[in-house]
Coordinates of C-alpha atoms and ligand atoms in Angstrom, one line a residue:
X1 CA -25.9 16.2 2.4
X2 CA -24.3 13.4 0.1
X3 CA -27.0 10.7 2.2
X4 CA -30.1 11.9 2.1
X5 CA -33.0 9.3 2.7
X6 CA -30.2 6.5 3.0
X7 CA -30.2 3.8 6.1
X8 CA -27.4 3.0 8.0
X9 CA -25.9 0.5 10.3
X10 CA -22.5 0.7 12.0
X11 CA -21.7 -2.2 14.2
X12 CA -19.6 -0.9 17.3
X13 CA -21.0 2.9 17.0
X14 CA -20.6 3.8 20.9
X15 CA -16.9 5.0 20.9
X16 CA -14.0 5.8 19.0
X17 CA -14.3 5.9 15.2
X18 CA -17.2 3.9 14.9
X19 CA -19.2 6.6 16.7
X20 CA -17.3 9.1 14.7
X21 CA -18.9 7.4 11.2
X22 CA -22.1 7.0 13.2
X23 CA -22.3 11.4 13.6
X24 CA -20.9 11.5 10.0
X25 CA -23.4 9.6 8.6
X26 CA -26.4 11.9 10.4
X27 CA -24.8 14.8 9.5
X28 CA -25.3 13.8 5.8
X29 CA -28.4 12.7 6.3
X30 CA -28.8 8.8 6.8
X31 CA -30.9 7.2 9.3
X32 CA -28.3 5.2 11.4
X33 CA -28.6 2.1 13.5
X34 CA -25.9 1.0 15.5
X35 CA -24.8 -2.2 17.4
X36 CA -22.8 -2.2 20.8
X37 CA -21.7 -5.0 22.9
X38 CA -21.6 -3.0 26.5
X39 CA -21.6 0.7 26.6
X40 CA -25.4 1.7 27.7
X41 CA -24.6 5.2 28.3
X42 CA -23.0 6.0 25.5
X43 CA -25.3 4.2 23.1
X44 CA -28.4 6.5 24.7
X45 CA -26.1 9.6 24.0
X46 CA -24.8 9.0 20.8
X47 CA -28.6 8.2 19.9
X48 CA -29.7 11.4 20.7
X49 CA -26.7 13.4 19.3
X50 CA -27.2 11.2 16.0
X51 CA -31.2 13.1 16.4
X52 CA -30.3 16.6 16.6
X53 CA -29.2 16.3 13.1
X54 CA -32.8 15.5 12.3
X55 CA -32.4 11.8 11.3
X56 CA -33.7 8.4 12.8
X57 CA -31.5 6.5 15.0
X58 CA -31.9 2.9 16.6
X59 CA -29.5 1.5 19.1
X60 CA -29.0 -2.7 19.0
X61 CA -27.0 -4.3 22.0
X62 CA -26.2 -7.1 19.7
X63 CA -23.2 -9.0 20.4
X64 CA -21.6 -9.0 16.1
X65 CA -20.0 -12.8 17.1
X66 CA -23.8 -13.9 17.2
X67 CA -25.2 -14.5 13.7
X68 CA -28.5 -15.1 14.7
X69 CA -28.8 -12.1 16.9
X70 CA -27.3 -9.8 14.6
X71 CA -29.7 -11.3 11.4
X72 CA -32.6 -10.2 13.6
X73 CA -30.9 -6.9 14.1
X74 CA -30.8 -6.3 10.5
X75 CA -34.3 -7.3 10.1
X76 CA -35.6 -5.0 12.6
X77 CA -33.4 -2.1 10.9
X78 CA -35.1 -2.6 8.0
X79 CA -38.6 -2.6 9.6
X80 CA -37.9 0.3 12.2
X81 CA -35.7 2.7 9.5
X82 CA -37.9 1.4 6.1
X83 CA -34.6 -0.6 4.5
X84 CA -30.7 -0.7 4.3
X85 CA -28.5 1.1 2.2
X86 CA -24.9 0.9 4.3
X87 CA -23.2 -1.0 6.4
X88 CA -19.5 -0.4 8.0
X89 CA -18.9 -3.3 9.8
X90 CA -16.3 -1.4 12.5
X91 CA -17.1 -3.4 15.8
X92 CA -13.5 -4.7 16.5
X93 CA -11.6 -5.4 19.3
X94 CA -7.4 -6.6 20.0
X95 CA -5.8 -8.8 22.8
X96 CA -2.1 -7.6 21.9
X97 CA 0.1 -10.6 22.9
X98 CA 3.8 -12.1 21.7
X99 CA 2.4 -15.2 20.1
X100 CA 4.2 -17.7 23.2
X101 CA 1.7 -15.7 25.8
X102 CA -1.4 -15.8 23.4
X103 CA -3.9 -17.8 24.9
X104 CA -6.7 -19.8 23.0
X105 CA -9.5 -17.3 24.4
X106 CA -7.4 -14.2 22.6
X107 CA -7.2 -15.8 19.7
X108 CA -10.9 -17.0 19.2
X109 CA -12.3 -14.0 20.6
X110 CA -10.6 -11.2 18.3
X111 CA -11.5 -13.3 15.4
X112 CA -14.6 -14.0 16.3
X113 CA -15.4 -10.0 16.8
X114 CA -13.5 -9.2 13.9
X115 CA -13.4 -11.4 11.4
X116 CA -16.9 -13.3 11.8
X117 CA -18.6 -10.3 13.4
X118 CA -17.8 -8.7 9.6
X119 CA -18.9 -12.2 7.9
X120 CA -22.4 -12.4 10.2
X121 CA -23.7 -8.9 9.7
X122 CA -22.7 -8.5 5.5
X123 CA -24.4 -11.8 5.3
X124 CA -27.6 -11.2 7.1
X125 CA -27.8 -7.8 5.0
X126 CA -26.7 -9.4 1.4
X127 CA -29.7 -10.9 0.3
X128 CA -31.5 -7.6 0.8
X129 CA -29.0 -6.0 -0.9
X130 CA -28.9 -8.1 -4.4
X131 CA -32.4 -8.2 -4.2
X132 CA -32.4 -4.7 -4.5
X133 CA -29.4 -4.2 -6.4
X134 CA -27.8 -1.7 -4.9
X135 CA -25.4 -1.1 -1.5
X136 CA -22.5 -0.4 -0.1
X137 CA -19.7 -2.0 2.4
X138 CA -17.4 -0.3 3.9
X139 CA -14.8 -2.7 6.5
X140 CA -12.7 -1.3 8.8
X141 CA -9.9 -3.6 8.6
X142 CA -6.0 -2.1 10.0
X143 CA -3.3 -1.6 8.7
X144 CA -1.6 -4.1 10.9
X145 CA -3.5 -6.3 8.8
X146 CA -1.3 -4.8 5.5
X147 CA 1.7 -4.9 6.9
X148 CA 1.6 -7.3 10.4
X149 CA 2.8 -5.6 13.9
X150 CA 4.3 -7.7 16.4
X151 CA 2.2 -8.9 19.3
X152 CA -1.4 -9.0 17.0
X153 CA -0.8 -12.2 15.7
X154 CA -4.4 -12.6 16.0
X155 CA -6.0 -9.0 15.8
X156 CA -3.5 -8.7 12.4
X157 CA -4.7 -12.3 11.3
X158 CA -8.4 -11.1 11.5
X159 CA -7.7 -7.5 9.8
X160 CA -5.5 -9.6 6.9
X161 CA -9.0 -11.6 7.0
X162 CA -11.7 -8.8 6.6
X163 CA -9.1 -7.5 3.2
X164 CA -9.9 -10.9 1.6
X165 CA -13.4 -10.5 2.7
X166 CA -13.9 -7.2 1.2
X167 CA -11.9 -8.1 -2.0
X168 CA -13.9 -11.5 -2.7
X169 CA -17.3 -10.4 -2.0
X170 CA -16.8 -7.1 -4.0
X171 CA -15.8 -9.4 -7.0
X172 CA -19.0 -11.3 -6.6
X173 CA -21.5 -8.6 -6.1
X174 CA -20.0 -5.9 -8.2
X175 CA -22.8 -7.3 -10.9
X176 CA -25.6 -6.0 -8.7
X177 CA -24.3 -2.6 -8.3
X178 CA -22.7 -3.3 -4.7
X179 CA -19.7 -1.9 -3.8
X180 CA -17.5 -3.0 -1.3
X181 CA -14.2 -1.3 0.1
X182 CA -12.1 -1.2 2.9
X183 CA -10.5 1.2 5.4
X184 CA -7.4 0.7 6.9
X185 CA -6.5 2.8 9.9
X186 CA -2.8 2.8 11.2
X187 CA -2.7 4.5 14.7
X188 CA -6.1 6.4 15.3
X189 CA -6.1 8.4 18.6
X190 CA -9.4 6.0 20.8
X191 CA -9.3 4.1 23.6
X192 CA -7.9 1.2 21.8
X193 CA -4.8 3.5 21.4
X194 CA -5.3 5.2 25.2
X195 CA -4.7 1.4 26.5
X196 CA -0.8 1.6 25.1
X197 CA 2.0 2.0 27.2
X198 CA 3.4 5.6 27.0
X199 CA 7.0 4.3 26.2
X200 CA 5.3 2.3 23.7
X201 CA 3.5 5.5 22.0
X202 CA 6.4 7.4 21.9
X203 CA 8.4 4.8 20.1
X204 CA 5.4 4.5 17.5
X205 CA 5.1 7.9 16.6
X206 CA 8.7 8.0 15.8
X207 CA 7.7 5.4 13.0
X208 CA 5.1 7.8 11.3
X209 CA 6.1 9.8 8.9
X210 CA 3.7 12.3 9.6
X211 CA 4.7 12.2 13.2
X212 CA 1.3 12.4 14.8
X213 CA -1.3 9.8 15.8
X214 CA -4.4 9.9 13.2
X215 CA -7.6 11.5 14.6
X216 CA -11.0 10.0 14.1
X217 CA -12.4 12.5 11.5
X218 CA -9.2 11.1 9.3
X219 CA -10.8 7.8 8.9
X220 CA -14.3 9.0 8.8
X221 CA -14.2 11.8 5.8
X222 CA -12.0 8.6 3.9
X223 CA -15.7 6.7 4.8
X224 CA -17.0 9.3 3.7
X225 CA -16.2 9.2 0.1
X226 CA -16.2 5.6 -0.2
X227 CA -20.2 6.3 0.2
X228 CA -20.8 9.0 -1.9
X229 CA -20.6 9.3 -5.7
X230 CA -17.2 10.5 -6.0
X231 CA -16.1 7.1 -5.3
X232 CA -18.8 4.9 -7.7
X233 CA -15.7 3.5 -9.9
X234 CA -13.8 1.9 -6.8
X235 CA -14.3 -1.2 -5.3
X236 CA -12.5 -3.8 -3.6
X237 CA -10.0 -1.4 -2.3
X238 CA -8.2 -0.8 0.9
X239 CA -7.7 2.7 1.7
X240 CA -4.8 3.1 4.1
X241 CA -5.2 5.5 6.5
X242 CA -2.0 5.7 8.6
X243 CA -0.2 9.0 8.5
X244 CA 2.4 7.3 6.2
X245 CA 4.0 4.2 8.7
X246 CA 3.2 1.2 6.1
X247 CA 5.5 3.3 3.5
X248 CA 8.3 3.0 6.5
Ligands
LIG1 P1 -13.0 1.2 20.4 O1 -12.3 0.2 21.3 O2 -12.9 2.7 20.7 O3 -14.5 0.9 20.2 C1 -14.9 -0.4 19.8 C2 -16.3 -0.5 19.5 O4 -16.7 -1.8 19.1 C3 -17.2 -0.1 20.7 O5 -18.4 0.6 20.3 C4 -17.6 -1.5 21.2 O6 -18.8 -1.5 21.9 C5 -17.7 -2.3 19.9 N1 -17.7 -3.7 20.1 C6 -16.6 -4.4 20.6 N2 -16.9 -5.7 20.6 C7 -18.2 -5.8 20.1 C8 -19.1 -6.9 19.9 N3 -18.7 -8.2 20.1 N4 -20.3 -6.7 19.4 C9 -20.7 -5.4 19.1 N5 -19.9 -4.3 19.3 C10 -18.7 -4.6 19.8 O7 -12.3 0.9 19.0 P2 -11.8 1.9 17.8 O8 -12.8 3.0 17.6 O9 -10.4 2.3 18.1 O10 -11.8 0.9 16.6 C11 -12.8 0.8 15.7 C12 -12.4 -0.2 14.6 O11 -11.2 0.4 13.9 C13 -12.0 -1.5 15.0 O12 -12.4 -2.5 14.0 C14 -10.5 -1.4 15.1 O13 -9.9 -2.7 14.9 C15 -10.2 -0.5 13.9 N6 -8.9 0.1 14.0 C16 -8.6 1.0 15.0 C17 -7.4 1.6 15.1 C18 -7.1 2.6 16.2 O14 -5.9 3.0 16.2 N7 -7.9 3.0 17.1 C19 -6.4 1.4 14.1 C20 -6.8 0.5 13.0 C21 -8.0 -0.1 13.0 P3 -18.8 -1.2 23.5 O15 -18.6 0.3 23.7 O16 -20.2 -1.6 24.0 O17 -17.7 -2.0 24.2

């Protein structure tokens, strides 16, 4: 167990690789908090399944576009779990659209989860963490966000977004022993991936080298090292995850 005695929070644990991270954490022995915006019944699942691995684990329904909302979710993390250690801001959501259909409310809203949400809860936690110099960020950005898709204007905007988040504040906190990296996923096989058009699948996985869609546990052992020891001389990186398509 590489995280023994550490504390956790994941925004956007209930489902799909954020809940993947959230078991991958217990099962190396953090504490884990997570947020989620509306999945009750999965948030008092994963909670207990996070438990059988003999760690604490705290749900929050905190919406990440709130700042206020998700400061006091950090503040009752540290007073429920005894501090913070970790963050993976994950929580993130897309409104595929060709540009001339995008609406206003798609654009603000995937940059508001994204993009802000990442901004509002690594800046309620950063104070803590300089003051006690020592944490680690790890973003899930996409790698539509390395390379752009068509149709995620906005989703690819935010993702671009959260690689210049995680580059900047890694320069600026690297002197407090804070390390900040990035994740980027290409195709990951969740219900953000269910929602595509068959004809649309089939046409992607012709474009992966690999030839398969990525599975959760890809991304989460690559979380994985970014929070153990094995990674302490990298920062500010961005670790594509994507079965080889931004090579194509
Ligand atoms: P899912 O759609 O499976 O899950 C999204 C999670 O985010 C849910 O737990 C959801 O909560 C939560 N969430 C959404 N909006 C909010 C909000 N406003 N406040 C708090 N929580 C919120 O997504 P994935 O697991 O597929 O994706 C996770 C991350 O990985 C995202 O950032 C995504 O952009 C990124 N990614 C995914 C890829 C993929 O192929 N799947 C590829 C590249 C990147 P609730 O259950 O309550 O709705």
């Amino acid at each position: 167990m590489i995280l023994k005695n550490k504390v956790a929070i994941v925004s956007g644990g209930t489902r799909g690789i954020g809940r993947g991270i959230c078991l991958m954490l217990a099962q190396e022995g953090a504490d884990v908090a997570f947020t989620y915006l509306k999945s009750v019944d999965e948030a008092a699942s994963l909670k207990k399944e996070i438990e059988k691995s003999g760690v604490k684990a705290l749900a929050l329904q905190v919406d990440v576009r709130d700042f206020d909302k998700t400061k006091e979710a950090v503040e009752n993390v540290k007073t429920t779990l005894g501090g913070l250690d970790i963050i993976v801001n994950n929580a993130g959501i897309t409104r595929d659209k060709a540009l001339m259909m995008m609406s206003k409310e798609d654009w603000q809203d995937v940059i508001d989860t994204n993009l802000t949400g990442t901004f509002n809860l690594s800046r309620n936690a950063i104070v803590a963490f300089l003051k006690q110099k020592s944490g680690n960020i790890v973003n899930i950005t996409s790698v539509s966000g390395v390379i752009g898709l068509a149709r995620q204007t906005n989703y690819a905007s935010s993702k671009a977004g959260i690689i210049g988040f995680t580059k900047s504040l890694a320069r600026e906190v690297s002197p407090y022993g804070i390390r900040v990296n990035a994740v980027a996923p290409g195709f990951i096989e969740t219900d953000m991936v269910s929602d595509l058009k068959p004809e649309y699948k089939g046409q992607l996985i012709k474009n992966i080298p690999l030839e398969r869609f990525g599975k959760v546990e890809d991304v989460t052992g690559v979380v994985k090292f970014l929070l153990s020891e094995a990674s302490s001389f990298i920062t500010g990186q961005v670790m594509i995850i994507d079965g080889g398509l931004s090579i194509r």
